[in-house]
Amino acid sequence: MALQKNIRELSLEDIKSEVAKLNEKSFRAQQIWDWLWKKQVRLVDDMSNLPKELRNYFKENFSFHALQTDHIQVSEDGTQKFRFKTFDGHFIEGVLIPTSTRLTACISSQVGCSLTCRFCATGKLGRERNLDFDEIFDQVAIINQKAVEVYDKKITNIVYMGMGEPLLNYKNVMRSIHFITLPDALAMSPSRITVSTAGIAKQIIQLADDNAKFNLALSLHAADDLKRSKMMPINDNNNLESLIAALDYYFLKTKLPITYEYILFHNINDGLDDIQNLTKLCRRIPSKINVIEYNTVEGTNFRKPDEKKFEQFIAALEKNKVNVRVRRSRGKDIDAACGQLANKG
Ligand code: SF4
């Protein structure tokens, strides 16, 4: 049997021609489009104002690769971790992170990850496959529905910081953002979206050439090649020199500031030399740095520094006029924090 086309691969024009083939009234096409993108149904049968024959036609002739929510865990701090099941039986995770000012959806871009950052639980899983654009979209739509249900508010921010390296699934990530920002779909502002990369220089240049309007974050974790390569083997082929050149180019083209993510590890990247290297890097182009509290991942030797060291590190950066923010991890008790997503829940 020939593979059926995914219904969400259809453009509005495609749907119009399908509807015309069936001699149905043309406004049905817009209705179907709205069900798919504006109302975000995940079953053709939920398109309740369509005639049954029309629903049957789309059910029989197209596939619908919707995500299902398999399990939700709620942390004592309100963070909710979602385990989603894909149409072909894979599991991925997304997180709803509530703070006093924001409702953030942290979403995955791949099933597992091909990179092997030493401190990360996802990296230990290996990469199974890329997520399709509509599977990435579904995570946002489902987490948004939960936010509305619990808080009576839509999500305010989206971060591509869950499982996977977004820039190694470039096309699907860009296409998911197209629909997340589409006025006819989720209508989020690109300025509310952050894509976080472990650092693929070539793809950062591509983002600049594609005139990306969302925010870019680089998981830096060390401003020194030797240290960074030890933590993140991707640095061997994408060293700091190449990343800095790519970021300079990105800023030149987009005029958008960069965010550096920096998980602070005891006795690894929390020294005076690290402060100096970071300060130098942050002075190149407009940027801010998020210093992130580490959560222990079983099977690694990484630890977080004690509170005093943590505070001293931040104070030294502030003294150097670096734009620094502290990110305390949330959802620790349910393994929903940074670097902990590994389908354990
Ligand atoms: S930190 Fe991100 S890029 Fe690195 S292994 Fe984990 S999921 Fe992959």
PDB file of C-alpha atoms in Angstrom, residues 56-258:
ATOM      1  CA  ASN A  56     -14.296   9.910   6.086  1.00  0.00           C
ATOM      2  CA  TYR A  57     -12.563  10.962   2.872  1.00  0.00           C
ATOM      3  CA  PHE A  58      -9.754  12.691   4.763  1.00  0.00           C
ATOM      4  CA  LYS A  59      -9.487   9.834   7.247  1.00  0.00           C
ATOM      5  CA  GLU A  60      -9.193   7.245   4.509  1.00  0.00           C
ATOM      6  CA  ASN A  61      -6.805   9.150   2.281  1.00  0.00           C
ATOM      7  CA  PHE A  62      -4.455  10.939   4.652  1.00  0.00           C
ATOM      8  CA  SER A  63      -2.470  10.074   7.742  1.00  0.00           C
ATOM      9  CA  PHE A  64      -2.476  12.251  10.862  1.00  0.00           C
ATOM     10  CA  HIS A  65       0.819  12.092  12.769  1.00  0.00           C
ATOM     11  CA  ALA A  66      -0.501  13.643  15.961  1.00  0.00           C
ATOM     12  CA  LEU A  67       1.281  13.343  19.293  1.00  0.00           C
ATOM     13  CA  GLN A  68      -0.567  11.730  22.147  1.00  0.00           C
ATOM     14  CA  THR A  69      -0.008  12.695  25.752  1.00  0.00           C
ATOM     15  CA  ASP A  70       1.124   9.493  27.403  1.00  0.00           C
ATOM     16  CA  HIS A  71       1.829  10.739  30.909  1.00  0.00           C
ATOM     17  CA  ILE A  72       2.090  13.993  32.892  1.00  0.00           C
ATOM     18  CA  GLN A  73       4.113  14.464  36.082  1.00  0.00           C
ATOM     19  CA  VAL A  74       3.608  17.535  38.251  1.00  0.00           C
ATOM     20  CA  SER A  75       6.479  18.890  40.349  1.00  0.00           C
ATOM     21  CA  GLU A  76       6.004  20.443  43.763  1.00  0.00           C
ATOM     22  CA  ASP A  77       6.996  23.790  42.193  1.00  0.00           C
ATOM     23  CA  GLY A  78       4.201  23.512  39.595  1.00  0.00           C
ATOM     24  CA  THR A  79       6.420  22.426  36.700  1.00  0.00           C
ATOM     25  CA  GLN A  80       4.683  19.809  34.562  1.00  0.00           C
ATOM     26  CA  LYS A  81       6.587  17.248  32.545  1.00  0.00           C
ATOM     27  CA  PHE A  82       4.786  15.692  29.585  1.00  0.00           C
ATOM     28  CA  ARG A  83       5.693  12.391  28.026  1.00  0.00           C
ATOM     29  CA  PHE A  84       4.391  12.313  24.481  1.00  0.00           C
ATOM     30  CA  LYS A  85       4.004   9.292  22.244  1.00  0.00           C
ATOM     31  CA  THR A  86       4.606   9.661  18.518  1.00  0.00           C
ATOM     32  CA  PHE A  87       2.482   7.918  15.866  1.00  0.00           C
ATOM     33  CA  ASP A  88       5.277   5.356  15.380  1.00  0.00           C
ATOM     34  CA  GLY A  89       5.701   4.552  19.063  1.00  0.00           C
ATOM     35  CA  HIS A  90       8.576   6.782  20.192  1.00  0.00           C
ATOM     36  CA  PHE A  91       8.505   8.778  23.397  1.00  0.00           C
ATOM     37  CA  ILE A  92       9.644  12.372  23.783  1.00  0.00           C
ATOM     38  CA  GLU A  93       9.289  14.955  26.514  1.00  0.00           C
ATOM     39  CA  GLY A  94       8.174  18.539  26.917  1.00  0.00           C
ATOM     40  CA  VAL A  95       7.842  20.703  30.007  1.00  0.00           C
ATOM     41  CA  LEU A  96       5.523  23.499  31.149  1.00  0.00           C
ATOM     42  CA  ILE A  97       7.442  25.823  33.451  1.00  0.00           C
ATOM     43  CA  PRO A  98       5.374  28.360  35.382  1.00  0.00           C
ATOM     44  CA  THR A  99       7.059  31.337  37.061  1.00  0.00           C
ATOM     45  CA  SER A 100       5.550  34.509  38.489  1.00  0.00           C
ATOM     46  CA  THR A 101       5.862  36.273  35.144  1.00  0.00           C
ATOM     47  CA  ARG A 102       6.006  33.560  32.505  1.00  0.00           C
ATOM     48  CA  LEU A 103       4.510  30.302  31.319  1.00  0.00           C
ATOM     49  CA  THR A 104       7.247  28.666  29.308  1.00  0.00           C
ATOM     50  CA  ALA A 105       6.982  25.580  27.127  1.00  0.00           C
ATOM     51  CA  CYS A 106      10.276  23.704  26.816  1.00  0.00           C
ATOM     52  CA  ILE A 107      10.048  21.372  23.832  1.00  0.00           C
ATOM     53  CA  SER A 108      12.035  18.646  22.080  1.00  0.00           C
ATOM     54  CA  SER A 109      13.256  18.660  18.492  1.00  0.00           C
ATOM     55  CA  GLN A 110      14.508  15.070  18.135  1.00  0.00           C
ATOM     56  CA  VAL A 111      13.806  11.636  19.583  1.00  0.00           C
ATOM     57  CA  GLY A 112      16.964  11.347  21.699  1.00  0.00           C
ATOM     58  CA  CYS A 113      20.069  13.211  20.560  1.00  0.00           C
ATOM     59  CA  SER A 114      23.122  12.376  18.469  1.00  0.00           C
ATOM     60  CA  LEU A 115      25.390  14.655  20.469  1.00  0.00           C
ATOM     61  CA  THR A 116      26.952  13.344  23.608  1.00  0.00           C
ATOM     62  CA  CYS A 117      27.287  16.232  26.012  1.00  0.00           C
ATOM     63  CA  ARG A 118      28.766  14.540  29.047  1.00  0.00           C
ATOM     64  CA  PHE A 119      26.456  16.139  31.619  1.00  0.00           C
ATOM     65  CA  CYS A 120      23.214  15.373  29.793  1.00  0.00           C
ATOM     66  CA  ALA A 121      20.731  12.536  30.256  1.00  0.00           C
ATOM     67  CA  THR A 122      19.282  12.809  26.741  1.00  0.00           C
ATOM     68  CA  GLY A 123      22.707  12.441  25.140  1.00  0.00           C
ATOM     69  CA  LYS A 124      22.941   8.985  26.675  1.00  0.00           C
ATOM     70  CA  LEU A 125      19.905   7.823  24.699  1.00  0.00           C
ATOM     71  CA  GLY A 126      21.358   8.283  21.214  1.00  0.00           C
ATOM     72  CA  ARG A 127      19.312   9.710  18.375  1.00  0.00           C
ATOM     73  CA  GLU A 128      16.365   7.686  17.062  1.00  0.00           C
ATOM     74  CA  ARG A 129      14.981  10.140  14.570  1.00  0.00           C
ATOM     75  CA  ASN A 130      14.166  13.781  13.916  1.00  0.00           C
ATOM     76  CA  LEU A 131      10.766  15.043  14.933  1.00  0.00           C
ATOM     77  CA  ASP A 132       8.560  16.297  12.117  1.00  0.00           C
ATOM     78  CA  PHE A 133       7.464  19.920  12.134  1.00  0.00           C
ATOM     79  CA  ASP A 134       3.912  19.010  13.139  1.00  0.00           C
ATOM     80  CA  GLU A 135       5.141  16.877  16.055  1.00  0.00           C
ATOM     81  CA  ILE A 136       7.115  19.857  17.328  1.00  0.00           C
ATOM     82  CA  PHE A 137       4.037  22.041  16.830  1.00  0.00           C
ATOM     83  CA  ASP A 138       1.867  19.551  18.763  1.00  0.00           C
ATOM     84  CA  GLN A 139       4.083  19.806  21.838  1.00  0.00           C
ATOM     85  CA  VAL A 140       3.513  23.553  21.936  1.00  0.00           C
ATOM     86  CA  ALA A 141      -0.212  23.220  21.246  1.00  0.00           C
ATOM     87  CA  ILE A 142      -0.714  20.584  23.959  1.00  0.00           C
ATOM     88  CA  ILE A 143       1.357  22.433  26.563  1.00  0.00           C
ATOM     89  CA  ASN A 144      -0.500  25.635  25.663  1.00  0.00           C
ATOM     90  CA  GLN A 145      -3.852  23.895  26.172  1.00  0.00           C
ATOM     91  CA  LYS A 146      -2.681  22.744  29.600  1.00  0.00           C
ATOM     92  CA  ALA A 147      -1.576  26.293  30.503  1.00  0.00           C
ATOM     93  CA  VAL A 148      -5.018  27.621  29.586  1.00  0.00           C
ATOM     94  CA  GLU A 149      -6.696  24.822  31.565  1.00  0.00           C
ATOM     95  CA  VAL A 150      -4.586  25.327  34.714  1.00  0.00           C
ATOM     96  CA  TYR A 151      -3.741  29.037  34.668  1.00  0.00           C
ATOM     97  CA  ASP A 152      -6.407  30.431  32.357  1.00  0.00           C
ATOM     98  CA  LYS A 153      -3.537  31.929  30.370  1.00  0.00           C
ATOM     99  CA  LYS A 154      -1.682  30.976  27.228  1.00  0.00           C
ATOM    100  CA  ILE A 155       2.008  30.167  27.296  1.00  0.00           C
ATOM    101  CA  THR A 156       4.177  33.267  27.028  1.00  0.00           C
ATOM    102  CA  ASN A 157       7.474  31.715  25.875  1.00  0.00           C
ATOM    103  CA  ILE A 158       8.806  28.709  24.008  1.00  0.00           C
ATOM    104  CA  VAL A 159      12.304  27.318  24.334  1.00  0.00           C
ATOM    105  CA  TYR A 160      13.742  24.631  22.080  1.00  0.00           C
ATOM    106  CA  MET A 161      15.797  23.192  24.914  1.00  0.00           C
ATOM    107  CA  GLY A 162      14.279  19.757  25.420  1.00  0.00           C
ATOM    108  CA  MET A 163      15.574  16.575  23.845  1.00  0.00           C
ATOM    109  CA  GLY A 164      17.730  16.908  20.747  1.00  0.00           C
ATOM    110  CA  GLU A 165      19.834  19.453  18.902  1.00  0.00           C
ATOM    111  CA  PRO A 166      17.405  21.760  17.047  1.00  0.00           C
ATOM    112  CA  LEU A 167      19.908  22.880  14.408  1.00  0.00           C
ATOM    113  CA  LEU A 168      20.480  19.260  13.373  1.00  0.00           C
ATOM    114  CA  ASN A 169      16.770  19.138  12.522  1.00  0.00           C
ATOM    115  CA  TYR A 170      16.858  22.507  10.859  1.00  0.00           C
ATOM    116  CA  LYS A 171      14.036  22.260   8.318  1.00  0.00           C
ATOM    117  CA  ASN A 172      11.468  20.871  10.732  1.00  0.00           C
ATOM    118  CA  VAL A 173      12.389  23.356  13.448  1.00  0.00           C
ATOM    119  CA  MET A 174      12.031  26.279  11.030  1.00  0.00           C
ATOM    120  CA  ARG A 175       8.747  24.942   9.721  1.00  0.00           C
ATOM    121  CA  SER A 176       7.390  24.401  13.239  1.00  0.00           C
ATOM    122  CA  ILE A 177       8.228  28.026  14.044  1.00  0.00           C
ATOM    123  CA  HIS A 178       6.425  29.104  10.894  1.00  0.00           C
ATOM    124  CA  PHE A 179       3.201  27.535  12.213  1.00  0.00           C
ATOM    125  CA  ILE A 180       3.753  28.577  15.831  1.00  0.00           C
ATOM    126  CA  THR A 181       4.016  32.203  14.686  1.00  0.00           C
ATOM    127  CA  LEU A 182       1.370  32.017  11.921  1.00  0.00           C
ATOM    128  CA  PRO A 183      -1.530  34.406  12.707  1.00  0.00           C
ATOM    129  CA  ASP A 184      -3.893  31.635  11.594  1.00  0.00           C
ATOM    130  CA  ALA A 185      -2.357  29.106  14.005  1.00  0.00           C
ATOM    131  CA  LEU A 186      -0.740  29.851  17.390  1.00  0.00           C
ATOM    132  CA  ALA A 187       0.149  33.450  16.485  1.00  0.00           C
ATOM    133  CA  MET A 188       3.086  33.658  18.908  1.00  0.00           C
ATOM    134  CA  SER A 189       5.607  36.425  18.445  1.00  0.00           C
ATOM    135  CA  PRO A 190       9.035  35.141  17.302  1.00  0.00           C
ATOM    136  CA  SER A 191      10.567  37.311  19.999  1.00  0.00           C
ATOM    137  CA  ARG A 192       9.001  34.880  22.520  1.00  0.00           C
ATOM    138  CA  ILE A 193      10.786  31.887  21.001  1.00  0.00           C
ATOM    139  CA  THR A 194      14.337  30.783  21.789  1.00  0.00           C
ATOM    140  CA  VAL A 195      16.202  28.089  19.915  1.00  0.00           C
ATOM    141  CA  SER A 196      19.083  26.707  21.914  1.00  0.00           C
ATOM    142  CA  THR A 197      21.989  25.034  20.172  1.00  0.00           C
ATOM    143  CA  ALA A 198      25.016  23.127  21.389  1.00  0.00           C
ATOM    144  CA  GLY A 199      26.854  25.008  18.634  1.00  0.00           C
ATOM    145  CA  ILE A 200      26.719  24.036  14.961  1.00  0.00           C
ATOM    146  CA  ALA A 201      28.576  26.888  13.261  1.00  0.00           C
ATOM    147  CA  LYS A 202      27.335  26.160   9.734  1.00  0.00           C
ATOM    148  CA  GLN A 203      23.706  26.169  10.838  1.00  0.00           C
ATOM    149  CA  ILE A 204      24.097  29.402  12.808  1.00  0.00           C
ATOM    150  CA  ILE A 205      25.250  31.011   9.560  1.00  0.00           C
ATOM    151  CA  GLN A 206      22.235  29.472   7.842  1.00  0.00           C
ATOM    152  CA  LEU A 207      19.931  31.025  10.461  1.00  0.00           C
ATOM    153  CA  ALA A 208      21.458  34.415   9.728  1.00  0.00           C
ATOM    154  CA  ASP A 209      21.020  33.924   5.978  1.00  0.00           C
ATOM    155  CA  ASP A 210      17.410  32.879   6.561  1.00  0.00           C
ATOM    156  CA  ASN A 211      16.877  36.085   8.537  1.00  0.00           C
ATOM    157  CA  ALA A 212      15.649  34.305  11.661  1.00  0.00           C
ATOM    158  CA  LYS A 213      13.570  36.556  13.916  1.00  0.00           C
ATOM    159  CA  PHE A 214      13.534  34.380  17.032  1.00  0.00           C
ATOM    160  CA  ASN A 215      16.184  34.322  19.754  1.00  0.00           C
ATOM    161  CA  LEU A 216      19.273  32.189  19.581  1.00  0.00           C
ATOM    162  CA  ALA A 217      20.957  30.703  22.631  1.00  0.00           C
ATOM    163  CA  LEU A 218      24.308  28.953  22.571  1.00  0.00           C
ATOM    164  CA  SER A 219      24.945  26.285  25.214  1.00  0.00           C
ATOM    165  CA  LEU A 220      28.426  27.505  25.956  1.00  0.00           C
ATOM    166  CA  HIS A 221      29.369  26.018  29.355  1.00  0.00           C
ATOM    167  CA  ALA A 222      33.032  26.996  28.854  1.00  0.00           C
ATOM    168  CA  ALA A 223      34.703  29.826  26.954  1.00  0.00           C
ATOM    169  CA  ASP A 224      37.814  27.697  26.484  1.00  0.00           C
ATOM    170  CA  ASP A 225      38.200  24.989  23.829  1.00  0.00           C
ATOM    171  CA  LEU A 226      39.955  22.431  25.987  1.00  0.00           C
ATOM    172  CA  LYS A 227      37.330  22.504  28.702  1.00  0.00           C
ATOM    173  CA  ARG A 228      34.445  22.750  26.288  1.00  0.00           C
ATOM    174  CA  SER A 229      35.597  19.769  24.218  1.00  0.00           C
ATOM    175  CA  LYS A 230      35.818  17.674  27.367  1.00  0.00           C
ATOM    176  CA  MET A 231      32.200  18.432  28.206  1.00  0.00           C
ATOM    177  CA  MET A 232      30.818  18.669  24.687  1.00  0.00           C
ATOM    178  CA  PRO A 233      32.480  16.569  21.978  1.00  0.00           C
ATOM    179  CA  ILE A 234      30.663  18.659  19.313  1.00  0.00           C
ATOM    180  CA  ASN A 235      33.272  21.320  20.127  1.00  0.00           C
ATOM    181  CA  ASP A 236      35.947  19.230  18.344  1.00  0.00           C
ATOM    182  CA  ASN A 237      34.403  20.085  14.969  1.00  0.00           C
ATOM    183  CA  ASN A 238      32.784  23.348  15.981  1.00  0.00           C
ATOM    184  CA  ASN A 239      35.396  25.047  18.098  1.00  0.00           C
ATOM    185  CA  LEU A 240      34.993  28.433  19.732  1.00  0.00           C
ATOM    186  CA  GLU A 241      36.753  30.261  16.920  1.00  0.00           C
ATOM    187  CA  SER A 242      34.270  28.909  14.371  1.00  0.00           C
ATOM    188  CA  LEU A 243      31.310  29.559  16.677  1.00  0.00           C
ATOM    189  CA  ILE A 244      32.423  33.112  17.410  1.00  0.00           C
ATOM    190  CA  ALA A 245      32.813  33.810  13.687  1.00  0.00           C
ATOM    191  CA  ALA A 246      29.327  32.386  13.060  1.00  0.00           C
ATOM    192  CA  LEU A 247      27.815  34.453  15.890  1.00  0.00           C
ATOM    193  CA  ASP A 248      29.503  37.643  14.675  1.00  0.00           C
ATOM    194  CA  TYR A 249      27.989  37.000  11.262  1.00  0.00           C
ATOM    195  CA  TYR A 250      24.604  36.193  12.827  1.00  0.00           C
ATOM    196  CA  PHE A 251      24.591  39.467  14.734  1.00  0.00           C
ATOM    197  CA  LEU A 252      25.701  41.457  11.690  1.00  0.00           C
ATOM    198  CA  LYS A 253      22.790  40.088   9.673  1.00  0.00           C
ATOM    199  CA  THR A 254      20.004  39.867  12.270  1.00  0.00           C
ATOM    200  CA  LYS A 255      20.992  42.561  14.785  1.00  0.00           C
ATOM    201  CA  LEU A 256      19.690  40.209  17.480  1.00  0.00           C
ATOM    202  CA  PRO A 257      21.625  39.712  20.712  1.00  0.00           C
ATOM    203  CA  ILE A 258      22.856  36.261  21.691  1.00  0.00           C
TER     204      ILE A 258
END
